Amino acid sequence: MGGAGNIICIGAVNLDRTYRVENVVKEGEAMNCRGYEESWGGKGLNQVVALRCAGEHPIFITKVGQREESSLRELLASKGVDDSHIVPVNGYTNHGVIQMTPQGRTAIIGVPNDEVSFTPEEIGALMEGISWEDTLLLQNEIAHVPEIIRLAKEKGCTVVLNPSPLCDGMREWPLEEVDILILNEAEGQALSGEMLVEEILAALHRRCPKSRIVLTLGERGSIFSNGVERIEQPSVPAEAVDTLAAGDTFTGYFLAVYEKTGDAAAALETAAMAASMVVGRRGAAEIIPVMEEVTGRSLLYN
């Protein structure tokens, strides 16, 4: 766990554009969509909202296009997230072009804008305000993440990394500096070079001997491993409508409960329950449940 400081996320926001299709369009194929929606997402935003819904008061540092600034601030206000670290920039906000089938399966094209990433100089200034008591949550939707990890560890703070989306060269990142690595099976395979769960965990622990690893396995549940202790959590059955923010909800809820209690089993269980609720809803950041909902469903489920 981190210290008694803040949970800080330096991350990105996306304005997701979702096209509902009968099936994911193949090369050379054309079809009309069955519906269209816009919703706020992005891994940084989703995870921060999940943290807040789970009872934490995270600090979110991000950039957004000026045209979408007021909409983002309205969403953050509705969720009780402080918007004082939002930086408006010229140009468009990162957005995703999402094909979604009736079964909730997705195919996503990310459309990034370099202007909404932080420069090395800006990152250096931001890190000046972070203390050893803080926990820093990162994803891979902004630039210079390896440098942020190094600077954070120089400060002595706890680093939590969700290495998504994957990119070339990520295996060369200073992953051994990460305190908590939260990743799915495909990401684990890519970073470890292994295909089976046992080999993935073993390879990651060799690479990151001090890290606590949370490996999510979709319908097969999730695993917490620190190299000595191992905890397995089955998935919670749910009828999938939209899987878009499920992984981010899991990350935010796991971190919130683990920070408060140090109980990995409770954190996995709560995160699994919250993620199962999200897959039954359409949308991203705006549909993440609050802790009271998650607790209530957990009582019914158990």
GROMACS .gro file of C-alpha atoms in nm:
model
  302
    1MET     CA    1   0.000   0.000   0.000
    2GLY     CA    2   0.096   0.362  -0.034
    3GLY     CA    3   0.130   0.609   0.249
    4ALA     CA    4  -0.124   0.847   0.395
    5GLY     CA    5  -0.103   1.083   0.099
    6ASN     CA    6  -0.310   1.126  -0.214
    7ILE     CA    7  -0.384   0.895  -0.503
    8ILE     CA    8  -0.275   1.094  -0.807
    9CYS     CA    9  -0.343   0.999  -1.166
   10ILE     CA   10  -0.159   1.166  -1.453
   11GLY     CA   11  -0.367   1.034  -1.739
   12ALA     CA   12  -0.581   1.095  -2.042
   13VAL     CA   13  -0.945   1.144  -2.129
   14ASN     CA   14  -1.119   1.021  -2.440
   15LEU     CA   15  -1.448   1.122  -2.590
   16ASP     CA   16  -1.566   0.780  -2.702
   17ARG     CA   17  -1.775   0.759  -3.019
   18THR     CA   18  -1.956   0.427  -3.023
   19TYR     CA   19  -2.114   0.277  -3.333
   20ARG     CA   20  -2.345  -0.017  -3.262
   21VAL     CA   21  -2.305  -0.280  -3.533
   22GLU     CA   22  -2.434  -0.630  -3.599
   23ASN     CA   23  -2.075  -0.754  -3.622
   24VAL     CA   24  -1.732  -0.592  -3.636
   25VAL     CA   25  -1.670  -0.463  -3.987
   26LYS     CA   26  -1.417  -0.664  -4.186
   27GLU     CA   27  -1.179  -0.542  -4.453
   28GLY     CA   28  -1.366  -0.446  -4.768
   29GLU     CA   29  -1.704  -0.459  -4.594
   30ALA     CA   30  -1.948  -0.171  -4.546
   31MET     CA   31  -2.255  -0.158  -4.324
   32ASN     CA   32  -2.484   0.091  -4.156
   33CYS     CA   33  -2.464   0.110  -3.779
   34ARG     CA   34  -2.769   0.039  -3.561
   35GLY     CA   35  -2.703   0.328  -3.326
   36TYR     CA   36  -2.452   0.596  -3.229
   37GLU     CA   37  -2.352   0.738  -2.891
   38GLU     CA   38  -2.089   0.969  -2.745
   39SER     CA   39  -1.959   0.919  -2.392
   40TRP     CA   40  -1.660   1.020  -2.185
   41GLY     CA   41  -1.395   0.758  -2.129
   42GLY     CA   42  -1.023   0.708  -2.142
   43LYS     CA   43  -0.839   0.487  -1.901
   44GLY     CA   44  -0.724   0.771  -1.679
   45LEU     CA   45  -1.072   0.920  -1.648
   46ASN     CA   46  -1.245   0.584  -1.598
   47GLN     CA   47  -1.004   0.475  -1.327
   48VAL     CA   48  -1.026   0.808  -1.145
   49VAL     CA   49  -1.407   0.795  -1.150
   50ALA     CA   50  -1.394   0.436  -1.022
   51LEU     CA   51  -1.164   0.545  -0.739
   52ARG     CA   52  -1.405   0.824  -0.647
   53CYS     CA   53  -1.707   0.594  -0.668
   54ALA     CA   54  -1.523   0.356  -0.434
   55GLY     CA   55  -1.483   0.633  -0.177
   56GLU     CA   56  -1.138   0.776  -0.255
   57HIS     CA   57  -1.063   1.140  -0.339
   58PRO     CA   58  -0.815   1.106  -0.626
   59ILE     CA   59  -0.633   1.395  -0.789
   60PHE     CA   60  -0.669   1.382  -1.167
   61ILE     CA   61  -0.414   1.565  -1.381
   62THR     CA   62  -0.508   1.573  -1.748
   63LYS     CA   63  -0.543   1.784  -2.061
   64VAL     CA   64  -0.855   1.825  -2.273
   65GLY     CA   65  -0.943   2.005  -2.596
   66GLN     CA   66  -1.104   2.344  -2.538
   67ARG     CA   67  -1.419   2.247  -2.728
   68GLU     CA   68  -1.488   1.961  -2.487
   69GLU     CA   69  -1.365   2.124  -2.165
   70SER     CA   70  -1.705   2.228  -2.026
   71SER     CA   71  -1.853   1.884  -2.092
   72LEU     CA   72  -1.568   1.714  -1.907
   73ARG     CA   73  -1.597   1.949  -1.611
   74GLU     CA   74  -1.970   1.878  -1.590
   75LEU     CA   75  -1.904   1.505  -1.576
   76LEU     CA   76  -1.635   1.539  -1.309
   77ALA     CA   77  -1.862   1.762  -1.102
   78SER     CA   78  -2.144   1.506  -1.125
   79LYS     CA   79  -1.906   1.240  -0.992
   80GLY     CA   80  -1.755   1.457  -0.720
   81VAL     CA   81  -1.408   1.462  -0.877
   82ASP     CA   82  -1.198   1.777  -0.832
   83ASP     CA   83  -1.144   1.946  -1.170
   84SER     CA   84  -0.880   2.197  -1.058
   85HIS     CA   85  -0.599   2.015  -1.241
   86ILE     CA   86  -0.769   2.007  -1.583
   87VAL     CA   87  -0.563   2.185  -1.850
   88PRO     CA   88  -0.745   2.297  -2.169
   89VAL     CA   89  -0.546   2.286  -2.494
   90ASN     CA   90  -0.598   2.369  -2.860
   91GLY     CA   91  -0.723   2.102  -3.098
   92TYR     CA   92  -0.935   1.797  -3.038
   93THR     CA   93  -0.956   1.569  -2.738
   94ASN     CA   94  -0.834   1.213  -2.775
   95HIS     CA   95  -1.122   1.000  -2.893
   96GLY     CA   96  -1.202   0.641  -2.968
   97VAL     CA   97  -1.390   0.506  -3.267
   98ILE     CA   98  -1.565   0.202  -3.125
   99GLN     CA   99  -1.756  -0.073  -3.301
  100MET     CA  100  -1.978  -0.261  -3.057
  101THR     CA  101  -2.179  -0.575  -3.127
  102PRO     CA  102  -2.508  -0.671  -2.956
  103GLN     CA  103  -2.304  -0.916  -2.743
  104GLY     CA  104  -2.093  -0.629  -2.607
  105ARG     CA  105  -1.779  -0.718  -2.800
  106THR     CA  106  -1.576  -0.421  -2.919
  107ALA     CA  107  -1.319  -0.318  -3.178
  108ILE     CA  108  -1.158   0.017  -3.099
  109ILE     CA  109  -0.947   0.266  -3.293
  110GLY     CA  110  -0.777   0.527  -3.076
  111VAL     CA  111  -0.734   0.875  -3.223
  112PRO     CA  112  -0.469   1.051  -3.012
  113ASN     CA  113  -0.368   1.416  -3.015
  114ASP     CA  114  -0.009   1.486  -2.910
  115GLU     CA  115  -0.114   1.823  -2.769
  116VAL     CA  116  -0.302   1.655  -2.485
  117SER     CA  117   0.010   1.478  -2.358
  118PHE     CA  118   0.243   1.644  -2.112
  119THR     CA  119   0.589   1.756  -2.220
  120PRO     CA  120   0.899   1.640  -2.028
  121GLU     CA  121   0.926   1.991  -1.879
  122GLU     CA  122   0.564   1.983  -1.763
  123ILE     CA  123   0.611   1.638  -1.613
  124GLY     CA  124   0.917   1.754  -1.422
  125ALA     CA  125   0.715   2.041  -1.276
  126LEU     CA  126   0.424   1.812  -1.187
  127MET     CA  127   0.650   1.567  -1.009
  128GLU     CA  128   0.786   1.844  -0.789
  129GLY     CA  129   0.448   1.848  -0.615
  130ILE     CA  130   0.439   1.474  -0.541
  131SER     CA  131   0.560   1.336  -0.208
  132TRP     CA  132   0.673   0.995  -0.084
  133GLU     CA  133   0.335   0.949   0.085
  134ASP     CA  134   0.146   0.964  -0.245
  135THR     CA  135   0.037   0.685  -0.475
  136LEU     CA  136   0.075   0.753  -0.847
  137LEU     CA  137  -0.158   0.573  -1.087
  138LEU     CA  138  -0.049   0.550  -1.452
  139GLN     CA  139  -0.168   0.402  -1.780
  140ASN     CA  140  -0.020   0.421  -2.131
  141GLU     CA  141  -0.240   0.686  -2.289
  142ILE     CA  142   0.005   0.972  -2.232
  143ALA     CA  143   0.367   1.016  -2.337
  144HIS     CA  144   0.681   0.974  -2.124
  145VAL     CA  145   0.539   0.716  -1.883
  146PRO     CA  146   0.881   0.550  -1.822
  147GLU     CA  147   1.025   0.886  -1.717
  148ILE     CA  148   0.728   0.951  -1.488
  149ILE     CA  149   0.789   0.613  -1.321
  150ARG     CA  150   1.157   0.695  -1.264
  151LEU     CA  151   1.082   1.040  -1.123
  152ALA     CA  152   0.812   0.900  -0.896
  153LYS     CA  153   1.045   0.639  -0.752
  154GLU     CA  154   1.310   0.904  -0.694
  155LYS     CA  155   1.045   1.073  -0.481
  156GLY     CA  156   0.979   0.746  -0.300
  157CYS     CA  157   0.609   0.729  -0.378
  158THR     CA  158   0.409   0.416  -0.462
  159VAL     CA  159   0.366   0.355  -0.837
  160VAL     CA  160   0.069   0.164  -0.976
  161LEU     CA  161   0.079   0.086  -1.349
  162ASN     CA  162  -0.193  -0.044  -1.576
  163PRO     CA  163   0.018  -0.102  -1.892
  164SER     CA  164  -0.260  -0.040  -2.139
  165PRO     CA  165  -0.276   0.008  -2.429
  166LEU     CA  166   0.030  -0.199  -2.516
  167CYS     CA  167   0.301  -0.042  -2.730
  168ASP     CA  168   0.629  -0.139  -2.889
  169GLY     CA  169   0.915  -0.108  -2.644
  170MET     CA  170   0.705  -0.149  -2.331
  171ARG     CA  171   0.914  -0.450  -2.227
  172GLU     CA  172   1.205  -0.208  -2.195
  173TRP     CA  173   1.020   0.015  -1.950
  174PRO     CA  174   1.145   0.024  -1.586
  175LEU     CA  175   0.875  -0.223  -1.482
  176GLU     CA  176   1.089  -0.339  -1.191
  177GLU     CA  177   1.025   0.003  -1.032
  178VAL     CA  178   0.647  -0.050  -1.030
  179ASP     CA  179   0.494  -0.137  -0.693
  180ILE     CA  180   0.159  -0.268  -0.820
  181LEU     CA  181   0.119  -0.395  -1.176
  182ILE     CA  182  -0.244  -0.441  -1.284
  183LEU     CA  183  -0.279  -0.604  -1.624
  184ASN     CA  184  -0.490  -0.844  -1.826
  185GLU     CA  185  -0.386  -1.179  -1.971
  186ALA     CA  186  -0.296  -1.044  -2.316
  187GLU     CA  187  -0.082  -0.771  -2.161
  188GLY     CA  188   0.081  -1.026  -1.934
  189GLN     CA  189   0.163  -1.244  -2.232
  190ALA     CA  190   0.315  -0.954  -2.422
  191LEU     CA  191   0.528  -0.830  -2.132
  192SER     CA  192   0.643  -1.174  -2.016
  193GLY     CA  193   0.683  -1.354  -2.348
  194GLU     CA  194   0.487  -1.644  -2.199
  195MET     CA  195   0.141  -1.778  -2.283
  196LEU     CA  196   0.026  -1.972  -1.977
  197VAL     CA  197  -0.083  -1.803  -1.655
  198GLU     CA  198   0.171  -1.975  -1.431
  199GLU     CA  199   0.457  -1.888  -1.666
  200ILE     CA  200   0.333  -1.530  -1.706
  201LEU     CA  201   0.337  -1.475  -1.330
  202ALA     CA  202   0.673  -1.644  -1.285
  203ALA     CA  203   0.834  -1.438  -1.561
  204LEU     CA  204   0.687  -1.112  -1.433
  205HIS     CA  205   0.808  -1.184  -1.079
  206ARG     CA  206   1.158  -1.254  -1.210
  207ARG     CA  207   1.151  -0.922  -1.392
  208CYS     CA  208   0.976  -0.734  -1.110
  209PRO     CA  209   1.071  -0.913  -0.785
  210LYS     CA  210   0.934  -0.637  -0.559
  211SER     CA  211   0.608  -0.586  -0.745
  212ARG     CA  212   0.261  -0.698  -0.648
  213ILE     CA  213   0.089  -0.829  -0.959
  214VAL     CA  214  -0.282  -0.832  -1.031
  215LEU     CA  215  -0.360  -1.042  -1.339
  216THR     CA  216  -0.714  -1.030  -1.475
  217LEU     CA  217  -0.837  -1.327  -1.677
  218GLY     CA  218  -1.181  -1.222  -1.801
  219GLU     CA  219  -1.441  -1.489  -1.734
  220ARG     CA  220  -1.176  -1.691  -1.544
  221GLY     CA  221  -1.146  -1.427  -1.273
  222SER     CA  222  -0.832  -1.262  -1.140
  223ILE     CA  223  -0.517  -1.336  -0.940
  224PHE     CA  224  -0.315  -1.135  -0.690
  225SER     CA  225   0.045  -1.247  -0.644
  226ASN     CA  226   0.338  -1.091  -0.461
  227GLY     CA  227   0.574  -1.382  -0.524
  228VAL     CA  228   0.492  -1.541  -0.188
  229GLU     CA  229   0.119  -1.506  -0.139
  230ARG     CA  230  -0.130  -1.589  -0.413
  231ILE     CA  231  -0.502  -1.512  -0.406
  232GLU     CA  232  -0.750  -1.619  -0.674
  233GLN     CA  233  -1.085  -1.454  -0.730
  234PRO     CA  234  -1.350  -1.605  -0.958
  235SER     CA  235  -1.536  -1.374  -1.192
  236VAL     CA  236  -1.887  -1.265  -1.100
  237PRO     CA  237  -2.145  -1.388  -1.352
  238ALA     CA  238  -2.302  -1.108  -1.554
  239GLU     CA  239  -2.485  -1.064  -1.881
  240ALA     CA  240  -2.246  -0.859  -2.094
  241VAL     CA  241  -2.397  -0.555  -2.262
  242ASP     CA  242  -2.087  -0.337  -2.285
  243THR     CA  243  -1.738  -0.434  -2.164
  244LEU     CA  244  -1.583  -0.094  -2.238
  245ALA     CA  245  -1.501   0.031  -1.886
  246ALA     CA  246  -1.498  -0.299  -1.697
  247GLY     CA  247  -1.120  -0.330  -1.671
  248ASP     CA  248  -1.079   0.030  -1.559
  249THR     CA  249  -1.354  -0.011  -1.300
  250PHE     CA  250  -1.175  -0.320  -1.169
  251THR     CA  251  -0.848  -0.125  -1.145
  252GLY     CA  252  -1.000   0.171  -0.962
  253TYR     CA  253  -1.196  -0.041  -0.716
  254PHE     CA  254  -0.907  -0.276  -0.646
  255LEU     CA  255  -0.673   0.012  -0.573
  256ALA     CA  256  -0.926   0.195  -0.355
  257VAL     CA  257  -0.996  -0.105  -0.132
  258TYR     CA  258  -0.634  -0.218  -0.122
  259GLU     CA  259  -0.511   0.129  -0.025
  260LYS     CA  260  -0.760   0.145   0.262
  261THR     CA  261  -0.729  -0.208   0.396
  262GLY     CA  262  -0.422  -0.383   0.260
  263ASP     CA  263  -0.654  -0.681   0.209
  264ALA     CA  264  -0.592  -0.812  -0.143
  265ALA     CA  265  -0.871  -1.071  -0.121
  266ALA     CA  266  -1.129  -0.809  -0.031
  267ALA     CA  267  -0.995  -0.577  -0.299
  268LEU     CA  268  -1.021  -0.848  -0.568
  269GLU     CA  269  -1.373  -0.944  -0.463
  270THR     CA  270  -1.501  -0.586  -0.456
  271ALA     CA  271  -1.335  -0.505  -0.787
  272ALA     CA  272  -1.483  -0.814  -0.951
  273MET     CA  273  -1.829  -0.723  -0.828
  274ALA     CA  274  -1.799  -0.364  -0.952
  275ALA     CA  275  -1.671  -0.476  -1.293
  276SER     CA  276  -1.957  -0.725  -1.327
  277MET     CA  277  -2.205  -0.441  -1.279
  278VAL     CA  278  -2.037  -0.229  -1.545
  279VAL     CA  279  -2.055  -0.495  -1.817
  280GLY     CA  280  -2.433  -0.491  -1.777
  281ARG     CA  281  -2.453  -0.118  -1.856
  282ARG     CA  282  -2.386   0.086  -2.166
  283GLY     CA  283  -2.125   0.360  -2.146
  284ALA     CA  284  -1.794   0.428  -1.975
  285ALA     CA  285  -1.709   0.674  -1.697
  286GLU     CA  286  -2.066   0.788  -1.640
  287ILE     CA  287  -2.203   0.439  -1.560
  288ILE     CA  288  -1.949   0.321  -1.301
  289PRO     CA  289  -2.137   0.223  -0.982
  290VAL     CA  290  -2.080   0.377  -0.640
  291MET     CA  291  -1.968   0.164  -0.348
  292GLU     CA  292  -2.316   0.142  -0.195
  293GLU     CA  293  -2.444  -0.022  -0.515
  294VAL     CA  294  -2.152  -0.264  -0.523
  295THR     CA  295  -2.194  -0.357  -0.156
  296GLY     CA  296  -2.567  -0.409  -0.205
  297ARG     CA  297  -2.517  -0.640  -0.501
  298SER     CA  298  -2.246  -0.827  -0.317
  299LEU     CA  299  -2.486  -0.902  -0.032
  300LEU     CA  300  -2.745  -1.031  -0.278
  301TYR     CA  301  -2.488  -1.234  -0.470
  302ASN     CA  302  -2.344  -1.398  -0.159
   0.00000   0.00000   0.00000
